[in-house]
Amino acid sequence: MTERKWERVPGFDFKDIIYEKRPGVARVIINRPEAYNAFTTSTQDELIKAFEDAASDATVGVVVFTGAGDKAFCTGGDAKEAKAGYRKGMLEKDLMVKTLLREMPKPVIAAVNGYAIGGGQVYQQICDLSIASENAIFGQAGPLVGSFDPGLGIIDLMMVVGEKRAREIWYLCRRYTAQEALEMGLVNRVVPADRLEEEVARWCDEILEKSPGAIAGIKACFNAATTYMRGIEAVSAQYLWKYYASEEAEHWKNTFWQKKKPDWQRFRRREMFPEVYEGDQKGDS
């Protein structure tokens, strides 16, 4: 196996992530363990810069994406930032991160250590490969917290685990063990926590023994099957942005910080989109 010594990449003043390289491999670590590696817009900015550098570095053949500590890979967007109000830049930056993970011409391996919830689950899901520790926990949280993923996080999940299971994951927001994730095809391998880094290194070394041009072409072929998602993402992002500006989203935010149970029943008729349901409302009058 190649040398395991990691070195910080010079020229980057990152605060939320750690960006390092060893021969042939770049590693990006969300370094917010105190927040279960939830990301903010600042974190996303740093992820974009690191992934852009790794994608363009001809000496890098594979990228590892993980979270600091053993509690969490990533738990999605930081709720404290959302408390201040959703900003459109959040969606744009999130899409850029996912696009880089998906389209850089080299494999990205998610090393899942602990919780991969919400946006964190989406990030690991759209990586090329995922290796999880036995203590990893997977699941969605969108409908629990008044949100959802516009595009890849839903459509790609359906392609990975099947439509019925994907709907279950999104509608019910249950938690799944690493073994359950393996059985449904959400990850490639599960290993003891103390062997996670070793196993990821082994997979990296195997990839580095292959033709980089062939690997890039194979990844492009896989991605060609999902190019139609671009239009879906654009439409879904508009819907999500409108949702964030709705009374329903504001209701969730207020009840969350007041530690109260939200009253979703009052929104069953989708009052935030009256023009869409106007015909239905007239029929009830």
Coordinates of C-alpha atoms in Angstrom, one line a residue:
M1 CA 0.0 0.0 0.0
T2 CA 1.1 3.6 -0.6
E3 CA 2.3 5.9 2.2
R4 CA -0.4 6.9 4.6
K5 CA 1.0 10.2 5.7
W6 CA -1.4 13.1 5.3
E7 CA -0.3 16.6 4.8
R8 CA -2.4 19.8 5.0
V9 CA -2.8 21.4 1.6
P10 CA -1.1 24.9 1.6
G11 CA -2.8 28.0 0.4
F12 CA -6.2 27.4 2.1
D13 CA -7.3 29.1 5.3
F14 CA -10.1 26.8 6.2
K15 CA -12.0 26.9 9.5
D16 CA -14.8 24.4 9.1
I17 CA -13.0 21.7 7.1
I18 CA -9.7 20.0 7.0
Y19 CA -8.2 19.5 3.5
E20 CA -5.2 17.2 3.2
K21 CA -3.5 15.0 0.6
R22 CA -1.2 12.0 0.4
P23 CA 0.2 10.6 -2.8
G24 CA -2.7 10.1 -5.2
V25 CA -5.5 10.9 -2.7
A26 CA -7.2 14.0 -1.4
R27 CA -9.2 14.0 1.8
V28 CA -11.9 16.5 2.8
I29 CA -13.1 16.4 6.4
I30 CA -16.0 18.4 7.8
N31 CA -14.4 19.6 11.1
R32 CA -17.4 20.6 13.2
P33 CA -17.7 17.6 15.6
E34 CA -19.3 19.8 18.3
A35 CA -22.2 20.3 15.8
Y36 CA -22.2 16.7 14.6
N37 CA -20.5 18.0 11.5
A38 CA -23.6 20.0 10.4
F39 CA -22.7 22.4 7.7
T40 CA -23.2 26.2 7.4
T41 CA -22.9 28.3 4.2
S42 CA -19.3 29.0 5.3
T43 CA -18.7 25.2 5.4
Q44 CA -20.2 24.9 2.0
D45 CA -17.9 27.6 0.6
E46 CA -14.9 25.7 1.9
L47 CA -16.2 22.4 0.6
I48 CA -16.6 23.9 -2.9
K49 CA -13.0 25.3 -2.9
A50 CA -11.5 22.0 -1.7
F51 CA -13.5 19.8 -4.1
E52 CA -12.6 22.2 -7.0
D53 CA -9.0 21.9 -6.1
A54 CA -9.1 18.1 -5.8
A55 CA -11.0 17.8 -9.1
S56 CA -8.4 19.8 -11.0
D57 CA -5.3 18.4 -9.4
A58 CA -3.8 15.9 -11.8
T59 CA -1.9 14.2 -9.0
V60 CA -5.1 13.2 -7.3
G61 CA -6.8 10.0 -8.5
V62 CA -9.4 9.6 -5.7
V63 CA -11.1 11.8 -3.1
V64 CA -12.1 10.8 0.4
F65 CA -15.0 12.7 2.1
T66 CA -15.6 12.2 5.8
G67 CA -16.4 14.0 9.1
A68 CA -14.2 14.7 12.1
G69 CA -14.6 12.4 15.2
D70 CA -16.6 9.3 15.5
K71 CA -20.0 10.7 16.2
A72 CA -21.1 11.9 12.8
F73 CA -20.2 12.0 9.1
C74 CA -22.6 14.9 8.6
T75 CA -26.0 15.8 9.8
G76 CA -27.0 18.3 7.1
G77 CA -27.5 22.0 7.5
D78 CA -26.9 23.7 10.8
A79 CA -30.3 24.5 12.4
K80 CA -28.8 27.5 14.2
E81 CA -28.1 29.1 10.9
A82 CA -31.5 28.3 9.6
K83 CA -33.0 30.0 12.7
A84 CA -31.7 33.3 11.3
G85 CA -33.7 32.7 8.1
Y86 CA -33.2 30.6 5.0
R87 CA -31.1 32.3 2.3
K88 CA -31.2 31.5 -1.4
G89 CA -27.4 31.1 -1.4
M90 CA -27.8 28.0 0.8
L91 CA -29.6 26.2 -2.0
E92 CA -27.1 27.4 -4.7
K93 CA -24.1 26.3 -2.7
D94 CA -25.6 23.0 -1.8
L95 CA -26.2 22.3 -5.4
M96 CA -22.6 23.2 -6.2
V97 CA -21.3 20.8 -3.6
K98 CA -23.4 18.0 -4.9
T99 CA -22.4 18.8 -8.5
L100 CA -18.7 18.6 -7.7
L101 CA -19.1 15.3 -5.8
R102 CA -21.1 13.9 -8.8
E103 CA -19.2 15.3 -11.7
M104 CA -15.5 15.6 -10.8
P105 CA -13.6 13.1 -13.1
K106 CA -12.4 10.9 -10.3
P107 CA -14.1 8.7 -7.7
V108 CA -15.2 10.2 -4.4
I109 CA -15.4 7.7 -1.4
A110 CA -17.6 8.6 1.6
A111 CA -16.1 7.3 4.8
V112 CA -19.2 7.3 7.0
N113 CA -18.4 7.5 10.7
G114 CA -21.5 7.9 12.9
Y115 CA -24.6 9.8 11.8
A116 CA -25.3 10.5 8.2
I117 CA -28.6 12.3 8.5
G118 CA -30.5 14.7 6.2
G119 CA -28.2 16.6 3.9
G120 CA -25.4 14.4 5.2
Q121 CA -27.1 11.3 4.1
V122 CA -27.6 12.9 0.6
Y123 CA -23.9 13.8 0.4
Q124 CA -22.7 10.3 1.2
Q125 CA -25.4 8.8 -1.1
I126 CA -24.2 10.7 -4.2
C127 CA -20.5 9.9 -3.6
D128 CA -19.3 7.2 -6.0
L129 CA -18.7 4.7 -3.2
S130 CA -19.5 4.6 0.5
I131 CA -17.8 2.7 3.3
A132 CA -19.4 2.8 6.7
S133 CA -18.4 2.0 10.2
E134 CA -20.6 -0.4 12.2
N135 CA -21.8 2.5 14.3
A136 CA -23.0 4.5 11.3
I137 CA -26.7 5.6 11.3
F138 CA -28.5 6.7 8.2
G139 CA -31.8 8.5 7.6
Q140 CA -33.6 11.5 6.4
A141 CA -35.0 14.4 8.4
G142 CA -36.5 16.8 5.9
P143 CA -40.3 16.4 6.6
L144 CA -39.5 16.4 10.3
V145 CA -37.8 19.8 10.1
G146 CA -39.8 21.5 7.4
S147 CA -37.4 20.8 4.5
F148 CA -36.5 18.4 1.7
D149 CA -33.8 17.9 -0.9
P150 CA -34.5 19.4 -4.4
G151 CA -33.4 16.8 -6.9
L152 CA -30.5 14.4 -6.5
G153 CA -31.3 13.5 -2.9
I154 CA -34.7 12.1 -3.9
I155 CA -34.3 10.9 -7.5
D156 CA -30.9 9.4 -7.0
L157 CA -32.0 7.7 -3.8
M158 CA -34.8 6.0 -5.8
M159 CA -32.3 4.7 -8.3
V160 CA -30.1 3.4 -5.5
V161 CA -32.6 1.6 -3.2
G162 CA -35.7 1.5 -5.3
E163 CA -38.8 3.7 -5.4
K164 CA -40.8 2.1 -2.5
R165 CA -37.8 2.1 -0.1
A166 CA -36.9 5.7 -1.2
R167 CA -40.4 6.9 -0.4
E168 CA -40.2 5.1 3.0
I169 CA -36.9 6.8 3.8
W170 CA -38.2 10.3 2.9
Y171 CA -41.8 10.0 4.2
L172 CA -41.1 8.3 7.5
C173 CA -37.7 9.7 8.4
R174 CA -36.7 6.5 10.2
R175 CA -33.1 5.7 11.2
Y176 CA -31.3 2.8 9.6
T177 CA -28.2 0.9 10.9
A178 CA -25.1 0.4 8.8
Q179 CA -26.1 -3.2 8.2
E180 CA -29.6 -2.1 7.0
A181 CA -27.9 0.5 4.7
L182 CA -25.7 -2.2 3.3
E183 CA -28.6 -4.6 2.6
M184 CA -30.5 -1.9 0.7
G185 CA -27.5 -0.9 -1.3
L186 CA -27.0 2.5 0.3
V187 CA -23.3 1.7 1.1
N188 CA -20.8 -0.6 -0.3
R189 CA -19.2 -2.0 2.8
V190 CA -19.4 -2.0 6.6
V191 CA -16.4 -2.4 8.8
P192 CA -15.6 -2.0 12.6
A193 CA -15.0 1.7 13.4
D194 CA -11.3 1.1 14.2
R195 CA -10.8 -0.3 10.7
L196 CA -12.7 2.4 8.7
E197 CA -9.7 4.4 7.7
E198 CA -7.7 1.3 6.8
E199 CA -10.5 -0.1 4.6
V200 CA -10.9 3.3 2.8
A201 CA -7.2 3.4 2.2
R202 CA -7.3 -0.1 0.7
W203 CA -10.1 0.9 -1.7
C204 CA -8.2 4.1 -2.7
D205 CA -5.1 2.1 -3.4
E206 CA -7.0 -0.3 -5.6
I207 CA -8.5 2.6 -7.6
L208 CA -5.1 4.2 -8.0
E209 CA -3.9 1.0 -9.7
K210 CA -6.5 1.5 -12.5
S211 CA -6.4 3.7 -15.6
P212 CA -7.5 7.3 -14.6
G213 CA -8.8 8.0 -18.0
A214 CA -10.9 4.8 -18.0
I215 CA -12.2 5.6 -14.5
A216 CA -13.2 9.1 -15.6
G217 CA -15.0 7.7 -18.7
I218 CA -16.8 5.2 -16.6
K219 CA -18.0 7.8 -14.2
A220 CA -19.1 10.0 -17.1
C221 CA -21.2 7.1 -18.4
F222 CA -22.8 6.6 -15.1
N223 CA -23.6 10.3 -14.8
A224 CA -25.0 10.5 -18.3
A225 CA -27.9 8.4 -17.1
T226 CA -28.9 11.1 -14.6
T227 CA -28.4 14.3 -16.7
Y228 CA -32.2 14.7 -16.8
M229 CA -32.1 15.5 -13.1
R230 CA -30.8 19.0 -13.9
G231 CA -34.2 20.1 -14.9
I232 CA -35.9 18.4 -12.0
E233 CA -33.4 20.1 -9.6
A234 CA -34.2 23.5 -11.1
V235 CA -37.9 23.1 -10.7
S236 CA -37.6 21.5 -7.2
A237 CA -35.3 24.3 -6.0
Q238 CA -37.9 26.9 -6.9
Y239 CA -40.5 24.9 -5.1
L240 CA -38.3 24.6 -2.0
W241 CA -37.4 28.2 -2.0
K242 CA -41.1 29.1 -2.1
Y243 CA -41.7 26.6 0.7
Y244 CA -39.0 28.2 2.9
A245 CA -40.9 31.5 2.6
S246 CA -44.2 30.0 3.6
E247 CA -46.1 30.2 6.8
E248 CA -45.6 26.5 7.3
A249 CA -41.8 26.7 7.3
E250 CA -42.0 29.6 9.7
H251 CA -44.3 27.6 11.9
W252 CA -41.7 24.8 12.1
K253 CA -38.9 27.1 12.9
N254 CA -40.8 28.8 15.7
T255 CA -42.0 25.5 17.3
F256 CA -38.5 24.0 17.0
W257 CA -36.8 26.7 18.9
Q258 CA -39.6 26.8 21.5
K259 CA -39.3 23.0 21.9
K260 CA -42.9 22.5 21.0
K261 CA -44.6 19.9 18.7
P262 CA -45.5 21.5 15.4
D263 CA -49.2 21.5 14.4
W264 CA -48.9 20.2 10.8
Q265 CA -52.7 19.5 10.6
R266 CA -53.4 23.2 9.9
F267 CA -51.3 23.0 6.8
R268 CA -52.8 19.9 5.2
R269 CA -54.7 22.0 2.7
R270 CA -51.4 23.6 1.5
E271 CA -52.5 27.2 2.2
M272 CA -49.0 28.4 1.2
F273 CA -49.9 27.6 -2.4
P274 CA -53.5 28.7 -2.8
E275 CA -53.2 29.4 -6.5
V276 CA -52.2 25.7 -7.1
Y277 CA -55.1 24.3 -5.2
E278 CA -57.7 27.0 -6.1
G279 CA -59.8 24.6 -8.0
D280 CA -59.9 22.1 -5.2
Q281 CA -60.8 24.8 -2.7
K282 CA -63.7 26.0 -4.9
G283 CA -65.0 22.5 -5.0
D284 CA -65.2 22.4 -1.3
S285 CA -67.1 25.6 -0.9

